CSV table of C-alpha atoms and ligand atoms in Angstrom, one decimal:
chain,number,residue,atom,x,y,z
A,4,MET,CA,1.3,13.2,-18.5
A,5,PRO,CA,2.2,10.0,-16.8
A,6,ARG,CA,-0.6,7.6,-15.9
A,7,VAL,CA,0.0,6.1,-12.4
A,8,PHE,CA,-1.5,2.9,-11.1
A,9,SER,CA,-1.2,1.5,-7.7
A,10,GLY,CA,-3.0,-1.4,-5.9
A,11,ILE,CA,-3.8,-1.2,-2.2
A,12,GLN,CA,-4.3,-4.4,-0.2
A,13,PRO,CA,-7.5,-4.3,1.9
A,14,THR,CA,-5.7,-5.1,5.1
A,15,GLY,CA,-8.2,-3.1,7.2
A,16,GLU,CA,-6.6,-0.4,9.2
A,17,PRO,CA,-3.3,0.7,7.8
A,18,HIS,CA,-0.3,1.3,10.0
A,19,ILE,CA,2.2,4.1,10.1
A,20,GLY,CA,4.5,2.2,7.9
A,21,ASN,CA,1.9,2.1,5.1
A,22,TYR,CA,1.2,5.8,5.8
A,23,PHE,CA,4.8,7.0,5.4
A,24,GLY,CA,5.8,4.4,2.9
A,25,ALA,CA,2.9,4.6,0.4
A,26,MET,CA,-0.2,6.6,1.3
A,27,GLN,CA,1.4,10.0,1.6
A,28,ASN,CA,2.9,9.4,-1.8
A,29,TYR,CA,-0.6,8.7,-3.2
A,30,VAL,CA,-1.7,12.2,-2.1
A,31,LYS,CA,1.4,13.8,-3.6
A,32,LEU,CA,1.0,12.0,-7.0
A,33,GLY,CA,-2.7,12.9,-6.9
A,34,ASN,CA,-1.8,16.5,-6.6
A,35,LEU,CA,0.5,16.2,-9.6
A,36,TYR,CA,-1.5,14.0,-12.0
A,37,GLY,CA,-5.1,14.3,-10.9
A,38,LYS,CA,-7.5,11.7,-12.4
A,39,ASN,CA,-4.4,10.1,-14.1
A,40,SER,CA,-3.5,8.8,-10.6
A,41,ILE,CA,-5.5,5.6,-10.4
A,42,TYR,CA,-5.7,3.8,-7.1
A,43,CYS,CA,-7.5,0.5,-6.6
A,44,VAL,CA,-8.3,-1.4,-3.4
A,45,VAL,CA,-7.3,-4.9,-4.6
A,46,ASP,CA,-10.0,-7.1,-3.0
A,47,LEU,CA,-9.5,-9.8,-5.7
A,48,HIS,CA,-5.8,-10.1,-4.8
A,49,ALA,CA,-6.9,-10.4,-1.1
A,50,LEU,CA,-8.6,-13.7,-1.9
A,51,THR,CA,-5.2,-15.3,-2.3
A,52,SER,CA,-4.9,-15.0,1.5
A,53,PRO,CA,-7.0,-17.6,3.2
A,54,THR,CA,-7.8,-15.2,6.0
A,55,SER,CA,-9.8,-13.2,3.5
A,56,PHE,CA,-12.4,-15.9,3.2
A,57,ASP,CA,-14.7,-14.1,5.5
A,58,ARG,CA,-17.5,-12.2,3.7
A,59,GLU,CA,-18.0,-9.5,6.2
A,60,LEU,CA,-14.4,-9.1,7.1
A,61,LEU,CA,-13.3,-8.6,3.5
A,62,ALA,CA,-16.1,-6.0,2.8
A,63,GLN,CA,-15.2,-4.2,6.1
A,64,ARG,CA,-11.5,-4.2,5.4
A,65,THR,CA,-12.1,-2.9,1.9
A,66,PHE,CA,-14.3,-0.1,3.2
A,67,ASP,CA,-11.8,0.8,6.0
A,68,MET,CA,-8.9,1.0,3.6
A,69,ALA,CA,-10.8,3.5,1.5
A,70,LEU,CA,-11.8,5.4,4.5
A,71,ALA,CA,-8.3,5.6,5.9
A,72,ASN,CA,-7.0,6.9,2.6
A,73,PHE,CA,-9.6,9.6,2.5
A,74,ALA,CA,-8.9,10.5,6.1
A,75,ILE,CA,-5.3,11.3,5.4
A,76,GLY,CA,-6.3,13.7,2.7
A,77,LEU,CA,-6.6,11.7,-0.5
A,78,ASP,CA,-9.4,13.5,-2.4
A,79,PRO,CA,-11.6,11.1,-4.4
A,80,GLN,CA,-12.7,14.1,-6.5
A,81,LYS,CA,-9.1,14.7,-7.6
A,82,VAL,CA,-7.9,11.1,-8.2
A,83,THR,CA,-9.5,7.9,-9.5
A,84,PHE,CA,-10.1,5.7,-6.5
A,85,PHE,CA,-12.1,2.5,-6.6
A,86,VAL,CA,-12.4,-1.2,-5.6
A,87,GLN,CA,-11.0,-3.8,-8.0
A,88,SER,CA,-14.0,-6.2,-8.0
A,89,HIS,CA,-16.2,-3.3,-9.1
A,90,VAL,CA,-14.5,-3.2,-12.4
A,91,PRO,CA,-14.8,-6.7,-13.9
A,92,GLU,CA,-12.5,-5.9,-16.8
A,93,HIS,CA,-9.6,-6.7,-14.5
A,94,GLN,CA,-10.6,-10.3,-14.5
A,95,GLU,CA,-11.2,-10.5,-18.2
A,96,LEU,CA,-7.8,-9.1,-19.1
A,97,SER,CA,-6.2,-11.2,-16.5
A,98,TRP,CA,-7.6,-14.4,-18.2
A,99,ILE,CA,-6.2,-13.3,-21.6
A,100,PHE,CA,-2.8,-12.7,-20.1
A,101,THR,CA,-2.9,-16.0,-18.3
A,102,ASN,CA,-2.8,-17.6,-21.8
A,103,ILE,CA,0.4,-15.9,-22.8
A,104,THR,CA,2.3,-16.3,-19.5
A,105,PRO,CA,4.5,-19.5,-19.0
A,106,VAL,CA,3.9,-21.3,-15.8
A,107,GLY,CA,7.6,-21.5,-15.3
A,108,ASP,CA,7.9,-17.7,-15.2
A,109,LEU,CA,5.3,-17.6,-12.5
A,110,GLU,CA,6.8,-20.4,-10.5
A,111,ARG,CA,10.1,-18.5,-10.4
A,112,MET,CA,8.6,-15.5,-8.6
A,113,THR,CA,10.2,-15.0,-5.2
A,114,GLN,CA,7.0,-14.0,-3.5
A,115,TYR,CA,5.3,-17.1,-4.8
A,116,LYS,CA,8.0,-19.3,-3.5
A,117,ASP,CA,8.0,-17.5,-0.1
A,118,LYS,CA,4.2,-17.7,0.2
A,119,THR,CA,3.9,-21.4,-0.8
A,120,GLU,CA,6.9,-22.7,1.0
A,121,LYS,CA,4.9,-24.1,3.9
A,122,LEU,CA,1.6,-24.8,2.1
A,123,GLU,CA,0.5,-28.4,1.6
A,124,SER,CA,-2.0,-27.4,-1.1
A,125,ILE,CA,-1.3,-24.4,-3.2
A,126,PRO,CA,-4.3,-22.4,-4.5
A,127,ALA,CA,-3.8,-21.6,-8.2
A,128,GLY,CA,-4.7,-18.0,-7.4
A,129,LEU,CA,-1.3,-17.6,-5.7
A,130,LEU,CA,0.5,-18.6,-8.9
A,131,MET,CA,-1.7,-16.2,-11.0
A,132,TYR,CA,-1.3,-13.3,-8.6
A,133,PRO,CA,1.3,-11.5,-10.8
A,134,VAL,CA,-0.8,-12.0,-13.9
A,135,LEU,CA,-3.8,-10.2,-12.3
A,136,MET,CA,-1.4,-7.5,-11.2
A,137,ALA,CA,-0.2,-7.1,-14.8
A,138,ALA,CA,-3.9,-6.8,-15.9
A,139,ASP,CA,-4.5,-4.2,-13.2
A,140,ILE,CA,-1.8,-2.0,-14.5
A,141,LEU,CA,-2.2,-2.5,-18.3
A,142,LEU,CA,-6.0,-2.2,-18.2
A,143,TYR,CA,-5.4,1.5,-17.8
A,144,LYS,CA,-2.3,1.6,-20.0
A,145,ALA,CA,-0.5,2.9,-17.0
A,146,ASP,CA,3.2,3.7,-17.5
A,147,THR,CA,4.2,4.4,-13.9
A,148,VAL,CA,3.7,2.1,-10.9
A,149,PRO,CA,4.7,3.3,-7.4
A,150,VAL,CA,5.8,0.2,-5.5
A,151,GLY,CA,8.2,-1.1,-2.9
A,152,GLU,CA,11.3,-2.8,-4.1
A,153,ASP,CA,9.8,-6.2,-3.3
A,154,GLN,CA,7.6,-5.8,-6.3
A,155,THR,CA,10.4,-5.4,-8.8
A,156,GLN,CA,10.0,-8.9,-10.2
A,157,HIS,CA,6.3,-8.5,-10.7
A,158,ILE,CA,6.8,-5.3,-12.6
A,159,GLU,CA,9.4,-6.9,-14.8
A,160,LEU,CA,6.8,-9.7,-15.5
A,161,THR,CA,4.2,-7.1,-16.4
A,162,ARG,CA,6.6,-5.5,-18.9
A,163,GLU,CA,7.2,-9.0,-20.3
A,164,ILE,CA,3.5,-9.7,-20.7
A,165,ALA,CA,3.0,-6.3,-22.4
A,166,ARG,CA,5.8,-7.1,-24.8
A,167,LYS,CA,4.4,-10.6,-25.5
A,168,PHE,CA,0.9,-9.3,-26.1
A,169,ASN,CA,2.2,-6.5,-28.4
A,170,HIS,CA,4.2,-9.0,-30.4
A,171,ALA,CA,1.3,-11.5,-30.7
A,172,PHE,CA,-1.6,-9.1,-31.3
A,173,GLY,CA,-0.1,-5.7,-32.4
A,174,GLU,CA,1.2,-2.7,-30.4
A,175,THR,CA,-1.3,-2.1,-27.6
A,176,PHE,CA,0.3,-1.7,-24.2
A,177,PRO,CA,3.1,0.5,-22.9
A,178,GLU,CA,5.9,-1.1,-20.8
A,179,PRO,CA,5.3,0.4,-17.4
A,180,LYS,CA,8.1,1.3,-15.1
A,181,ALA,CA,8.3,1.0,-11.4
A,182,GLU,CA,8.7,4.2,-9.4
A,183,TYR,CA,10.4,3.6,-6.1
A,184,ASN,CA,9.6,6.1,-3.4
A,185,ARG,CA,13.2,7.0,-2.4
A,186,GLN,CA,11.8,8.8,0.6
A,187,ALA,CA,10.0,5.7,1.8
A,188,LEU,CA,11.7,4.6,4.9
A,189,ARG,CA,11.9,1.1,6.2
A,190,ILE,CA,9.8,1.9,9.3
A,191,PRO,CA,10.9,-0.4,12.2
A,192,GLY,CA,8.3,-2.3,14.1
A,193,VAL,CA,7.5,-1.0,17.6
A,194,ASP,CA,8.6,-4.3,19.1
A,195,GLY,CA,12.1,-3.8,17.7
A,196,ASN,CA,11.8,-6.9,15.6
A,197,GLY,CA,12.6,-5.8,12.1
A,198,LYS,CA,10.3,-3.9,9.7
A,199,MET,CA,6.8,-2.9,10.7
A,200,GLY,CA,4.3,-5.3,9.1
A,201,LYS,CA,0.8,-6.7,9.6
A,202,SER,CA,2.2,-10.2,9.1
A,203,LYS,CA,4.3,-9.8,12.2
A,204,GLY,CA,1.2,-9.2,14.4
A,205,GLU,CA,-0.3,-6.3,16.2
A,206,SER,CA,2.6,-6.0,18.6
A,207,SER,CA,4.8,-4.8,15.7
A,208,THR,CA,2.5,-2.2,14.3
A,209,ILE,CA,1.2,1.2,15.2
A,210,GLY,CA,-2.2,1.7,13.5
A,211,LEU,CA,-2.9,5.0,11.9
A,212,LEU,CA,-6.3,5.1,13.6
A,213,GLU,CA,-5.2,3.3,16.8
A,214,PRO,CA,-6.3,5.1,20.0
A,215,LEU,CA,-3.4,7.2,21.5
A,216,ASP,CA,-3.5,5.4,24.9
A,217,SER,CA,-3.0,2.1,23.1
A,218,ILE,CA,-0.1,3.6,21.1
A,219,TRP,CA,1.4,4.8,24.4
A,220,GLN,CA,1.3,1.3,25.9
A,221,LYS,CA,3.3,0.1,22.9
A,222,LEU,CA,5.8,3.0,23.1
A,223,ARG,CA,6.2,2.6,26.8
A,224,VAL,CA,7.7,-0.9,26.5
A,225,ALA,CA,9.4,-0.4,23.1
A,226,PRO,CA,13.1,-1.2,23.2
A,227,THR,CA,15.6,1.7,23.0
A,228,ASP,CA,19.3,1.9,22.3
A,229,PRO,CA,20.8,-1.0,24.3
A,230,ALA,CA,23.8,1.3,25.2
A,231,ARG,CA,21.5,3.1,27.6
A,232,VAL,CA,21.5,0.6,30.4
A,233,ARG,CA,21.3,3.3,33.2
A,234,ARG,CA,19.7,6.7,33.0
A,235,THR,CA,23.1,8.3,33.1
A,236,ASP,CA,24.4,6.3,30.1
A,237,PRO,CA,24.5,8.3,26.8
A,238,GLY,CA,22.8,6.8,23.8
A,239,ASP,CA,22.4,7.3,20.0
A,240,PRO,CA,19.0,8.1,18.5
A,241,ASP,CA,20.2,6.6,15.2
A,242,LYS,CA,20.3,3.2,16.9
A,243,CYS,CA,16.9,3.5,18.5
A,244,LEU,CA,13.5,3.0,16.9
A,245,ILE,CA,12.1,5.9,19.1
A,246,GLY,CA,14.7,8.1,17.4
A,247,ASP,CA,13.5,6.9,14.0
A,248,TYR,CA,9.9,7.7,14.9
A,249,HIS,CA,10.9,11.2,16.0
A,250,LYS,CA,12.4,11.7,12.6
A,251,LEU,CA,9.0,11.0,11.1
A,252,PHE,CA,6.7,12.8,13.5
A,253,SER,CA,8.6,15.5,15.4
A,254,ASP,CA,9.5,19.0,14.3
A,255,LEU,CA,13.1,20.1,14.1
A,256,PRO,CA,13.5,21.7,17.5
A,257,THR,CA,12.2,18.5,19.2
A,258,ILE,CA,14.5,16.3,17.0
A,259,GLU,CA,17.5,18.5,18.0
A,260,LEU,CA,16.4,18.2,21.7
A,261,VAL,CA,16.2,14.4,21.4
A,262,TYR,CA,19.6,14.1,19.7
A,263,GLN,CA,21.3,16.4,22.2
A,264,GLY,CA,19.5,15.0,25.2
A,265,CYS,CA,20.1,11.3,24.3
A,266,ARG,CA,23.8,11.7,23.4
A,267,THR,CA,24.6,13.6,26.6
A,268,ALA,CA,22.2,11.5,28.8
A,269,GLY,CA,20.4,14.8,29.4
A,270,ILE,CA,17.0,13.2,29.0
A,271,GLY,CA,15.7,9.8,30.0
A,272,CYS,CA,14.1,7.4,27.6
A,273,VAL,CA,10.6,7.8,29.2
A,274,ASP,CA,10.7,11.5,28.7
A,275,CYS,CA,11.9,11.0,25.1
A,276,LYS,CA,9.0,8.7,24.5
A,277,LYS,CA,6.6,11.2,26.0
A,278,LEU,CA,7.9,13.8,23.6
A,279,LEU,CA,7.3,11.4,20.8
A,280,LEU,CA,3.7,10.7,21.9
A,281,GLN,CA,3.1,14.5,21.9
A,282,SER,CA,4.4,14.7,18.3
A,283,MET,CA,2.3,11.7,17.3
A,284,THR,CA,-0.8,13.2,18.9
A,285,GLU,CA,-0.4,16.4,17.0
A,286,HIS,CA,0.1,14.5,13.7
A,287,LEU,CA,-2.5,11.7,14.1
A,288,THR,CA,-5.3,13.5,15.8
A,289,PRO,CA,-6.6,15.4,12.7
A,290,ILE,CA,-6.4,12.2,10.7
A,291,GLN,CA,-8.3,10.2,13.4
A,292,GLU,CA,-10.9,13.0,13.7
A,293,ARG,CA,-11.5,13.0,10.0
A,294,ALA,CA,-11.8,9.2,10.0
A,295,GLN,CA,-14.4,9.5,12.8
A,296,GLU,CA,-16.4,12.0,10.7
A,297,LEU,CA,-16.3,9.6,7.7
A,298,ARG,CA,-17.5,6.7,9.9
A,299,GLY,CA,-20.5,8.8,10.7
A,300,ASP,CA,-21.1,9.4,7.0
A,301,PRO,CA,-20.5,6.1,5.3
A,302,ASP,CA,-22.4,7.2,2.2
A,303,PHE,CA,-19.5,9.6,1.5
A,304,VAL,CA,-17.1,6.6,1.2
A,305,ARG,CA,-19.7,4.5,-0.7
A,306,ASP,CA,-20.5,7.3,-3.2
A,307,ALA,CA,-16.9,8.1,-3.7
A,308,LEU,CA,-16.2,4.4,-4.5
A,309,SER,CA,-19.2,4.2,-6.9
A,310,GLN,CA,-18.0,7.3,-8.7
A,311,GLY,CA,-14.4,5.9,-8.8
A,312,ALA,CA,-15.6,2.7,-10.4
A,313,ARG,CA,-17.5,4.6,-13.1
A,314,GLU,CA,-14.4,6.7,-13.8
A,315,ALA,CA,-12.2,3.6,-13.9
A,316,ARG,CA,-14.5,1.8,-16.2
A,317,ALA,CA,-14.7,4.8,-18.5
A,318,ILE,CA,-10.9,4.4,-19.0
A,319,ALA,CA,-10.9,0.6,-19.1
A,320,ALA,CA,-13.8,-0.1,-21.4
A,321,PRO,CA,-12.3,1.2,-24.6
A,322,ILE,CA,-9.0,-0.4,-23.9
A,323,MET,CA,-10.7,-3.7,-23.2
A,324,GLU,CA,-12.7,-3.3,-26.4
A,325,GLU,CA,-9.4,-2.7,-28.3
A,326,VAL,CA,-8.0,-5.9,-26.7
A,327,ARG,CA,-11.1,-8.0,-27.6
A,328,THR,CA,-10.8,-6.8,-31.2
A,329,LYS,CA,-7.1,-7.6,-31.4
A,330,VAL,CA,-7.5,-11.0,-29.8
A,331,GLY,CA,-10.3,-11.8,-32.3
A,332,PHE,CA,-13.5,-12.4,-30.2
A,333,LEU,CA,-16.6,-12.6,-32.3
A,334,LYS,CA,-18.5,-9.3,-32.5
A,335,LEU,CA,-22.3,-9.3,-32.9
B,9,SF4,S1,16.7,8.9,24.7
B,9,SF4,FE1,15.2,8.5,23.1
B,9,SF4,S2,16.4,8.2,21.3
B,9,SF4,FE2,17.8,8.0,23.0
B,9,SF4,S3,17.8,5.8,23.5
B,9,SF4,FE3,16.2,6.7,24.8
B,9,SF4,S4,14.3,6.5,23.6
B,9,SF4,FE4,16.0,6.2,22.2
């Protein structure tokens, strides 16, 4: 059975892009592979972003990310779900990998170049980010990593690190492969300004747990197909982000109504947006209610994370012991 590993950035409240692009896939893989689906809220990685140097904010965001995943139906009894800093072996393996990874390879990473382009002083953690990521994956001998295509280079480096370690110290790690979620759509931002993303600010995102009246305020002013200048002008839902959202949230009869109504100018954009809000309400309300319940029972989340860390360490400890032996650390 494949062993799946995925790291989840503790960005606080996830948005619907995260939900359709990754979180739903976690539930699906969890149903297929059970405890061999290993998911980790990567709070150590978050430290590479200067905005994470806020003790309470980092802890709160880590907690909220776990809560949101449980609220959408990820069952911590079924999968292995934990927080990265609760399993110190990640850092130990990362240090060993740091010593077999050329600085030049790390400097060539596109994400590193993008993130450091405007920085006057570059934290070493940004350079080492992909090494820690390789340790996250290989610590569990995971062979399958569900990621976005922007992570291709990092997975290739992970494979390279596995090869180097195996060559230097004997066959130990598998070479993991990236699994791209072909269903994952590039969810457009609600401001019509490219892909939905936290880095683009609140105006671009629709939070999974955002109050529905706040969602409506964003939908109300969202751009539509520019061809529909007047109410009587026909449009094309395939050129409209509201049309894209309908494809994610609405049932088939509503989608057919929108396509037909838009192309014949039979419905106006406000009515179309109201239909969307209705579909979103039906989809998001049970998730938001479950999140509310979990907020009232924080011990559920904390207990699940403690249990998850124990399960993760039970897998990681013997692998780390094998690594220590192969590297040649003194045993007492
Ligand atoms: S009717 Fe709907 S899909 Fe068509 S342009 Fe207006 S908002 Fe977009």
